[in-house]
């Protein structure tokens, strides 16, 4: 069954049960009250009849004497039994239309049924075939005469029947109204869930497995009110769709980046491979056709070029392998690193490679010591300096600054060159990021230098950022003095 059907069944069933219980309790209470009132009236009549019988000897206490000496009320039943006067009884009609003060004699079968109903008790209920149900009371007079008085229960039964009929009709009408109200309320209350289902269905019908995908379907704001339970489902689905949409966009971006990475790596490898192939064919042709010293000279030149291209491929593969290991959290060997000394050595190594640049260093007198991988940190400094040298024209001033700020060591590489093109700034640290025409690059490497530097810095728990405008470009390396990964490793070693 649907949720609406289950809710309606539960509500209507529960309310019906309550109404039935109320009807039973009401009818039982009313019936008991009416029976008690009838019994009080009957006891009054019985006392009058017993008092009348006491006034005469037992042989004169007949049913005729009792009828003549009392003022019968409609529906009353009178019976008398004594050893001298015998047994007899009469009954009067209980309807005003039939009431004319004329009684009807009870048969012996009726008297026997009354006696059986009493069964030695002072009161009881008896049903007579021709007269209906009666409440009867027996009293024994001092002269030994047993007097039975009874009143009809027809009025009680009619009132109870009327009450139950009214309750039944009111219950049926109320249940019909409750069913309609519940159905409308539930349908309106579940409308946000239907909106959620419709939105989910539309999203499910979209192709999300390939290509650039954007999920624009959302649950309407009117059906996504987080203040209600059903609206909270819609709001949660919208949040989920926002997250999925962002994830799909990130996936597409990563796929494009991976395709670009594969294309760039293939391009970087194709050039040296083509050179190796060309020089190999040239060497073989020289050996076959020329011979002698000319062949030796040509082959030697080709082998030197082959060696140079092989070294280029080796450096590229090693850089890619280093990036892969850094992504896996490997390749770092922690130790004590004097960042000030490392900066001095890096600047000394870079200065001869670009004598037409102005090289400066600003470092404190006290050494700044961090916990890190000395070899990899030297590679970071070398890559940042090489990047500044490569992408700036002659006469540019390059300044290397080392400082301590709180619990961080900060290394900055500043140049007053033309700055970084804003169009490539977002992809500056991507792998194989090249084409930086705004900084007048004269030569170029593989495009992995800044990517490797960023990976190494992040592996130390630090951050590498860049701020650039014409005449003011600064790469900032911020490193914790003790990386969390190094502290965890020391704790593990101490525990061992």
Coordinates of C-alpha atoms in Angstrom, one line a residue:
X1 CA 0.0 0.0 0.0
X2 CA 1.0 3.6 -0.6
X3 CA 2.0 5.8 2.3
X4 CA -1.2 7.8 1.9
X5 CA -3.3 4.6 2.1
X6 CA -1.4 3.3 5.2
X7 CA -1.8 6.6 7.0
X8 CA -5.5 6.8 6.2
X9 CA -6.1 3.2 7.3
X10 CA -4.2 3.8 10.5
X11 CA -6.0 7.1 11.3
X12 CA -9.5 5.9 10.4
X13 CA -9.0 2.6 12.1
X14 CA -7.7 4.2 15.3
X15 CA -10.5 6.8 15.4
X16 CA -13.1 4.1 14.7
X17 CA -11.8 2.0 17.6
X18 CA -12.0 5.1 19.9
X19 CA -15.6 5.8 18.7
X20 CA -16.6 2.2 19.3
X21 CA -15.1 2.2 22.8
X22 CA -16.9 5.5 23.5
X23 CA -20.2 4.1 22.2
X24 CA -19.9 1.0 24.3
X25 CA -19.0 2.9 27.4
X26 CA -21.8 5.4 26.8
X27 CA -24.4 2.9 26.1
X28 CA -23.4 0.7 29.1
X29 CA -23.4 3.7 31.4
X30 CA -26.7 5.0 30.2
X31 CA -28.2 1.5 30.3
X32 CA -27.0 1.0 33.9
X33 CA -28.4 4.4 34.9
X34 CA -31.8 3.7 33.3
X35 CA -31.9 0.3 34.8
X36 CA -31.1 1.8 38.2
X37 CA -33.9 4.4 37.9
X38 CA -36.3 1.7 36.7
X39 CA -35.4 -0.5 39.7
X40 CA -36.0 2.5 42.1
X41 CA -39.4 3.0 40.6
X42 CA -40.1 -0.7 40.8
X43 CA -39.1 -0.9 44.4
X44 CA -41.5 1.9 45.2
X45 CA -44.4 0.1 43.5
X46 CA -43.5 -3.2 45.1
X47 CA -43.5 -1.6 48.6
X48 CA -47.0 -0.2 48.0
X49 CA -48.3 -3.5 46.9
X50 CA -46.7 -5.4 49.8
X51 CA -48.2 -2.9 52.2
X52 CA -51.6 -3.4 50.6
X53 CA -51.3 -7.2 50.9
X54 CA -50.3 -6.9 54.6
X55 CA -53.7 -5.4 55.4
X56 CA -55.7 -8.5 54.7
X57 CA -55.4 -12.2 55.5
X58 CA -53.5 -14.4 53.1
X59 CA -56.6 -16.0 51.6
X60 CA -58.0 -12.6 50.5
X61 CA -54.7 -11.4 49.0
X62 CA -55.6 -12.2 45.5
X63 CA -54.6 -10.6 42.3
X64 CA -58.1 -9.0 41.9
X65 CA -57.7 -7.5 45.4
X66 CA -54.4 -6.0 44.5
X67 CA -55.6 -4.5 41.2
X68 CA -58.6 -2.9 42.9
X69 CA -56.5 -1.6 45.8
X70 CA -53.8 0.0 43.7
X71 CA -53.6 2.6 41.0
X72 CA -51.8 0.7 38.2
X73 CA -49.4 2.5 35.9
X74 CA -49.0 1.7 32.2
X75 CA -47.1 -1.4 31.6
X76 CA -46.9 -2.7 35.2
X77 CA -46.9 -6.4 35.9
X78 CA -48.5 -7.7 39.1
X79 CA -48.4 -11.3 40.4
X80 CA -49.2 -12.9 43.7
X81 CA -48.6 -16.3 45.2
X82 CA -49.8 -17.7 48.5
X83 CA -50.7 -21.1 50.0
X84 CA -54.3 -20.0 50.6
X85 CA -55.1 -17.6 47.7
X86 CA -53.2 -19.5 45.0
X87 CA -51.2 -17.9 42.2
X88 CA -52.2 -15.3 39.6
X89 CA -51.0 -12.3 37.7
X90 CA -51.9 -9.6 35.4
X91 CA -50.2 -7.1 33.1
X92 CA -51.2 -3.7 31.8
X93 CA -50.4 -2.3 28.4
X94 CA -47.4 0.0 28.4
X95 CA -48.5 2.3 25.5
X96 CA -50.7 5.3 26.0
X97 CA -52.7 4.5 22.9
X98 CA -53.6 1.1 24.3
X99 CA -54.1 2.2 27.9
X100 CA -57.6 1.9 29.0
X101 CA -57.0 0.5 32.5
X102 CA -57.8 -3.1 31.3
X103 CA -55.3 -5.7 32.3
X104 CA -54.5 -9.0 30.7
X105 CA -54.1 -12.1 32.7
X106 CA -50.8 -13.9 32.7
X107 CA -50.7 -17.5 31.7
X108 CA -49.2 -20.2 33.8
X109 CA -46.4 -20.4 31.3
X110 CA -45.7 -16.7 31.9
X111 CA -45.8 -17.2 35.7
X112 CA -43.5 -20.2 35.4
X113 CA -41.0 -18.1 33.3
X114 CA -41.1 -15.3 35.9
X115 CA -40.4 -17.8 38.7
X116 CA -37.5 -19.3 36.7
X117 CA -36.1 -15.8 36.0
X118 CA -36.1 -14.9 39.7
X119 CA -34.6 -18.3 40.7
X120 CA -34.7 -17.5 44.4
X121 CA -33.4 -13.9 43.9
X122 CA -35.3 -10.7 44.8
X123 CA -35.0 -9.3 41.3
X124 CA -34.4 -10.4 37.8
X125 CA -35.1 -9.8 34.1
X126 CA -37.7 -11.9 32.3
X127 CA -38.8 -11.9 28.6
X128 CA -42.4 -12.7 28.0
X129 CA -43.4 -13.8 24.5
X130 CA -46.3 -11.5 24.1
X131 CA -45.1 -8.6 26.2
X132 CA -41.4 -8.2 25.8
X133 CA -38.7 -7.8 28.5
X134 CA -39.5 -6.9 32.1
X135 CA -37.6 -6.1 35.3
X136 CA -39.4 -7.9 38.1
X137 CA -39.0 -7.7 41.9
X138 CA -40.4 -10.1 44.5
X139 CA -41.3 -9.3 48.1
X140 CA -42.8 -11.4 50.8
X141 CA -45.4 -9.8 53.0
X142 CA -45.6 -10.6 56.8
X143 CA -48.7 -12.7 56.1
X144 CA -46.6 -15.0 53.9
X145 CA -47.9 -13.7 50.5
X146 CA -45.3 -13.3 47.8
X147 CA -45.9 -10.3 45.7
X148 CA -44.1 -9.9 42.3
X149 CA -44.0 -6.4 40.7
X150 CA -42.5 -5.7 37.3
X151 CA -42.0 -2.8 34.9
X152 CA -41.2 -3.0 31.1
X153 CA -37.7 -2.4 29.9
X154 CA -39.0 -1.4 26.5
X155 CA -38.3 2.3 27.1
X156 CA -34.7 1.5 28.1
X157 CA -34.2 -0.6 25.1
X158 CA -35.7 2.0 22.8
X159 CA -33.5 4.8 24.3
X160 CA -30.4 2.6 23.9
X161 CA -31.3 1.7 20.4
X162 CA -31.9 5.4 19.5
X163 CA -28.6 6.3 21.2
X164 CA -26.7 3.6 19.3
X165 CA -28.3 4.6 16.0
X166 CA -27.4 8.2 16.5
X167 CA -23.8 7.2 17.5
X168 CA -23.6 4.9 14.5
X169 CA -24.8 7.6 12.0
X170 CA -22.6 10.2 13.6
X171 CA -19.6 7.8 13.5
X172 CA -20.2 7.0 9.9
X173 CA -20.6 10.7 8.9
X174 CA -17.6 11.6 11.0
X175 CA -15.4 8.9 9.5
X176 CA -16.4 9.9 6.0
X177 CA -15.5 13.5 6.8
X178 CA -12.3 12.4 8.6
X179 CA -11.3 10.3 5.5
X180 CA -11.8 13.2 3.2
X181 CA -10.0 15.6 5.4
X182 CA -7.2 13.1 6.0
X183 CA -6.8 12.4 2.3
X184 CA -6.6 16.1 1.4
X185 CA -4.2 16.8 4.3
X186 CA -1.9 13.9 3.5
X187 CA -2.0 14.7 -0.2
X188 CA -1.1 18.3 0.4
X189 CA 1.5 17.2 3.0
X190 CA 3.1 14.7 0.7
X191 CA 3.3 17.1 -2.3
X192 CA 6.9 17.9 -1.6
X193 CA 7.8 14.2 -1.7
X194 CA 6.1 13.9 -5.1
X195 CA 8.2 16.9 -6.2
X196 CA 11.3 15.2 -4.9
X197 CA 10.4 12.0 -6.7
X198 CA 9.7 13.9 -9.9
X199 CA 13.0 15.8 -9.6
X200 CA 14.9 12.6 -8.9
X201 CA 13.3 10.9 -11.9
X202 CA 14.3 13.7 -14.2
X203 CA 17.8 13.7 -12.9
X204 CA 18.0 9.9 -13.3
X205 CA 17.0 10.2 -17.0
X206 CA 19.9 12.5 -17.7
X207 CA 23.1 10.9 -19.2
X208 CA 25.7 11.5 -16.4
X209 CA 28.3 8.9 -17.4
X210 CA 30.3 10.9 -19.9
X211 CA 30.9 14.3 -21.3
X212 CA 30.4 17.7 -19.7
X213 CA 27.3 17.3 -17.5
X214 CA 25.4 20.0 -15.6
X215 CA 22.4 19.1 -13.4
X216 CA 20.0 22.0 -13.5
X217 CA 17.0 20.1 -12.0
X218 CA 16.1 21.2 -8.5
X219 CA 13.1 20.7 -6.2
X220 CA 11.1 24.0 -6.3
X221 CA 11.8 26.3 -3.4
X222 CA 8.1 26.1 -2.3
X223 CA 8.5 22.4 -1.8
X224 CA 11.9 22.5 -0.2
X225 CA 11.2 24.3 3.1
X226 CA 13.6 22.9 5.7
X227 CA 11.3 23.9 8.5
X228 CA 9.0 21.0 7.6
X229 CA 9.8 17.3 7.5
X230 CA 8.9 16.7 3.9
X231 CA 10.4 20.0 2.9
X232 CA 13.6 19.0 4.6
X233 CA 13.8 16.0 2.2
X234 CA 13.5 18.4 -0.8
X235 CA 16.1 20.7 0.7
X236 CA 18.5 17.8 1.3
X237 CA 18.0 16.6 -2.3
X238 CA 18.8 20.0 -3.6
X239 CA 22.0 20.0 -1.5
X240 CA 22.9 16.6 -2.8
X241 CA 22.3 17.7 -6.4
X242 CA 24.5 20.7 -5.8
X243 CA 27.2 18.5 -4.5
X244 CA 26.8 16.0 -7.3
X245 CA 26.8 18.8 -9.9
X246 CA 30.0 20.2 -8.4
X247 CA 31.5 16.7 -8.3
X248 CA 30.6 16.1 -12.0
X249 CA 32.1 19.4 -12.9
X250 CA 35.3 18.5 -11.0
X251 CA 35.3 15.1 -12.6
X252 CA 35.1 16.7 -16.1
X253 CA 37.8 19.2 -15.2
X254 CA 40.0 16.4 -13.9
X255 CA 39.3 14.4 -17.1
X256 CA 40.2 17.3 -19.3
X257 CA 43.3 17.9 -17.2
X258 CA 44.3 14.2 -17.5
X259 CA 43.8 14.3 -21.2
X260 CA 45.9 17.5 -21.4
X261 CA 48.5 15.9 -19.2
X262 CA 48.6 12.8 -21.4
X263 CA 48.9 15.0 -24.5
X264 CA 51.6 17.1 -23.0
X265 CA 53.5 14.1 -21.7
X266 CA 53.2 12.5 -25.1
X267 CA 54.4 15.6 -26.8
X268 CA 57.4 15.9 -24.4
X269 CA 58.4 12.3 -25.0
X270 CA 57.7 12.4 -28.7
X271 CA 60.3 15.0 -29.5
X272 CA 63.3 13.2 -27.9
X273 CA 62.1 9.8 -29.2
X274 CA 61.9 11.3 -32.7
X275 CA 65.4 12.7 -32.3
X276 CA 66.7 9.3 -31.1
X277 CA 65.1 7.5 -34.0
X278 CA 66.4 10.0 -36.5
X279 CA 70.0 10.0 -35.2
X280 CA 69.9 6.2 -35.0
X281 CA 68.8 5.9 -38.6
X282 CA 71.5 8.5 -39.6
X283 CA 74.2 6.5 -37.8
X284 CA 73.2 3.2 -39.4
X285 CA 73.1 4.9 -42.8
X286 CA 76.6 6.4 -42.3
X287 CA 78.0 3.0 -41.2
X288 CA 76.5 1.3 -44.3
X289 CA 77.4 4.0 -46.9
X290 CA 80.4 6.0 -45.7
X291 CA 82.7 3.9 -43.6
X292 CA 86.0 5.1 -42.3
X293 CA 86.6 8.2 -40.2
X294 CA 83.6 10.0 -41.7
X295 CA 81.3 7.3 -40.5
X296 CA 82.9 7.3 -37.1
X297 CA 82.6 11.1 -36.8
X298 CA 78.9 11.0 -37.9
X299 CA 78.1 8.2 -35.6
X300 CA 79.8 9.8 -32.7
X301 CA 77.7 13.0 -33.2
X302 CA 74.5 11.0 -33.5
X303 CA 75.3 9.0 -30.3
X304 CA 75.9 12.3 -28.4
X305 CA 72.6 13.6 -29.5
X306 CA 70.9 10.3 -28.7
X307 CA 72.5 10.5 -25.2
X308 CA 71.3 14.1 -24.7
X309 CA 67.7 13.2 -25.7
X310 CA 67.8 10.1 -23.5
X311 CA 68.9 12.2 -20.5
X312 CA 66.0 14.6 -21.3
X313 CA 63.5 11.7 -21.3
X314 CA 65.1 10.4 -18.1
X315 CA 64.6 13.7 -16.4
X316 CA 61.0 13.9 -17.5
X317 CA 60.2 10.4 -16.4
X318 CA 62.0 11.0 -13.0
X319 CA 59.9 14.2 -12.5
X320 CA 56.7 12.3 -13.3
X321 CA 57.7 9.5 -11.0
X322 CA 58.5 12.0 -8.2
X323 CA 55.1 13.7 -8.6
X324 CA 53.4 10.3 -8.4
X325 CA 55.3 9.4 -5.3
X326 CA 54.6 12.7 -3.7
X327 CA 50.9 12.3 -4.4
X328 CA 51.0 9.0 -2.6
X329 CA 52.7 10.6 0.4
X330 CA 56.0 8.9 -0.2
X331 CA 59.5 10.1 -1.2
X332 CA 60.1 12.5 1.8
X333 CA 62.9 11.7 4.3
X334 CA 62.7 14.0 7.3
X335 CA 65.6 15.5 9.0
X336 CA 66.9 18.9 10.3
X337 CA 67.1 21.5 7.6
X338 CA 68.7 24.9 7.9
X339 CA 66.5 26.9 5.6
X340 CA 68.8 30.0 5.7
X341 CA 71.8 27.9 4.6
X342 CA 69.7 26.1 1.9
X343 CA 68.6 29.5 0.5
X344 CA 72.3 30.8 0.3
X345 CA 73.3 27.6 -1.5
X346 CA 70.4 27.8 -3.9
X347 CA 71.1 31.4 -4.8
X348 CA 74.8 30.6 -5.3
X349 CA 73.9 27.8 -7.7
X350 CA 71.4 30.0 -9.6
X351 CA 73.6 33.1 -10.0
X352 CA 76.1 31.7 -12.6
X353 CA 73.2 30.5 -14.8
X354 CA 71.9 34.1 -15.4
X355 CA 74.7 36.6 -14.9
X356 CA 72.5 39.3 -16.7
X357 CA 70.1 39.2 -13.7
X358 CA 70.6 41.0 -10.4
X359 CA 70.5 38.5 -7.5
X360 CA 69.8 39.4 -3.9
X361 CA 69.2 37.6 -0.6
X362 CA 67.6 38.8 2.6
X363 CA 68.1 36.4 5.5
X364 CA 68.3 36.8 9.3
X365 CA 71.6 36.3 11.2
X366 CA 70.1 33.5 13.2
X367 CA 69.5 30.2 11.2
X368 CA 65.9 29.2 10.6
X369 CA 65.7 25.4 11.2
X370 CA 62.8 23.3 10.1
X371 CA 62.1 19.6 10.1
X372 CA 61.9 18.4 6.5
X373 CA 63.6 16.7 3.5
X374 CA 66.8 18.7 2.8
X375 CA 67.1 17.4 -0.8
X376 CA 63.5 18.1 -1.7
X377 CA 63.5 21.6 -0.1
X378 CA 66.7 22.4 -2.1
X379 CA 64.8 21.3 -5.2
X380 CA 61.9 23.7 -4.3
X381 CA 64.3 26.7 -4.0
X382 CA 66.1 25.7 -7.2
X383 CA 62.8 25.4 -9.2
X384 CA 61.5 28.8 -7.9
X385 CA 64.7 30.6 -8.8
X386 CA 64.9 28.8 -12.2
X387 CA 61.3 29.9 -12.9
X388 CA 62.1 33.5 -12.0
X389 CA 65.2 33.4 -14.1
X390 CA 63.6 31.8 -17.1
X391 CA 60.5 34.0 -17.3
X392 CA 62.1 37.4 -16.8
X393 CA 64.2 39.5 -19.1
X394 CA 67.8 40.5 -18.6
X395 CA 68.4 43.1 -15.9
X396 CA 65.6 41.9 -13.7
X397 CA 66.2 41.9 -10.0
X398 CA 65.5 38.6 -8.2
X399 CA 65.4 38.6 -4.4
X400 CA 65.3 35.6 -2.1
X401 CA 63.9 36.3 1.4
X402 CA 63.9 34.0 4.4
X403 CA 62.1 34.8 7.6
X404 CA 60.2 33.3 10.5
X405 CA 56.6 34.3 11.2
X406 CA 55.2 32.8 14.4
X407 CA 55.5 29.0 14.1
X408 CA 56.1 29.1 10.3
X409 CA 59.2 29.5 8.2
X410 CA 58.6 31.7 5.2
X411 CA 60.6 31.8 2.0
X412 CA 59.8 34.3 -0.7
X413 CA 61.1 34.6 -4.3
X414 CA 60.5 38.1 -5.6
X415 CA 61.2 39.6 -9.0
X416 CA 60.4 43.0 -10.7
X417 CA 59.7 41.5 -14.1
X418 CA 56.6 42.0 -16.3
X419 CA 54.4 39.8 -14.1
X420 CA 52.2 36.7 -14.8
X421 CA 49.4 36.7 -17.4
X422 CA 46.1 36.5 -15.4
X423 CA 44.9 34.0 -18.0
X424 CA 47.4 31.4 -17.0
X425 CA 47.6 32.2 -13.3
X426 CA 45.0 29.6 -12.2
X427 CA 46.9 26.9 -14.1
X428 CA 50.3 28.0 -13.0
X429 CA 51.0 25.0 -10.7
X430 CA 49.4 22.5 -13.1
X431 CA 51.6 19.8 -14.6
X432 CA 53.1 20.8 -18.0
X433 CA 51.9 24.3 -17.5
X434 CA 53.7 26.3 -20.2
X435 CA 53.1 29.1 -22.7
X436 CA 53.7 32.0 -20.3
X437 CA 54.2 34.5 -23.1
X438 CA 53.7 37.6 -20.8
X439 CA 56.9 36.9 -19.0
X440 CA 59.1 36.8 -22.1
X441 CA 60.3 33.2 -21.6
X442 CA 63.4 32.6 -23.6
X443 CA 63.7 28.9 -22.9
X444 CA 61.4 26.3 -21.4
X445 CA 61.6 23.1 -19.6
X446 CA 59.1 20.4 -19.2
X447 CA 56.5 22.5 -17.3
X448 CA 56.8 20.4 -14.2
X449 CA 59.0 22.6 -12.0
X450 CA 56.3 24.6 -10.2
X451 CA 54.1 21.5 -9.9
X452 CA 56.9 19.6 -8.2
X453 CA 57.7 22.5 -5.9
X454 CA 54.0 22.8 -4.9
X455 CA 53.8 19.0 -4.3
X456 CA 56.9 19.0 -2.1
X457 CA 55.8 22.0 -0.1
X458 CA 52.4 20.5 0.5
X459 CA 54.1 17.2 1.4
X460 CA 55.8 19.2 4.3
X461 CA 52.4 20.5 5.4
X462 CA 53.0 24.0 3.9
X463 CA 51.5 26.2 1.2
X464 CA 52.9 27.7 -2.0
X465 CA 51.2 30.8 -3.3
X466 CA 51.8 33.5 -5.9
X467 CA 50.9 37.1 -6.1
X468 CA 51.7 39.0 -9.3
X469 CA 51.2 42.3 -11.0
X470 CA 53.5 44.1 -13.5
X471 CA 56.8 44.8 -11.8
X472 CA 56.0 42.8 -8.6
X473 CA 55.8 39.0 -8.6
X474 CA 56.3 37.0 -5.4
X475 CA 56.2 33.3 -4.8
X476 CA 55.7 32.6 -1.1
X477 CA 56.5 29.3 0.6
X478 CA 55.1 28.9 4.1
X479 CA 56.3 25.9 6.0
X480 CA 55.5 24.7 9.6
X481 CA 58.7 24.4 11.6
X482 CA 57.6 20.8 12.4
X483 CA 55.2 19.2 10.0
X484 CA 52.4 17.1 11.4
X485 CA 53.5 14.1 9.3
X486 CA 57.0 14.3 10.7
X487 CA 55.7 14.5 14.3
X488 CA 53.5 11.5 13.7
X489 CA 56.4 9.6 12.3
X490 CA 58.6 10.5 15.4
X491 CA 55.8 9.4 17.7
X492 CA 55.5 6.0 15.9
X493 CA 59.3 5.5 16.1
X494 CA 59.3 6.3 19.9
X495 CA 56.5 3.8 20.4
X496 CA 58.5 1.2 18.6

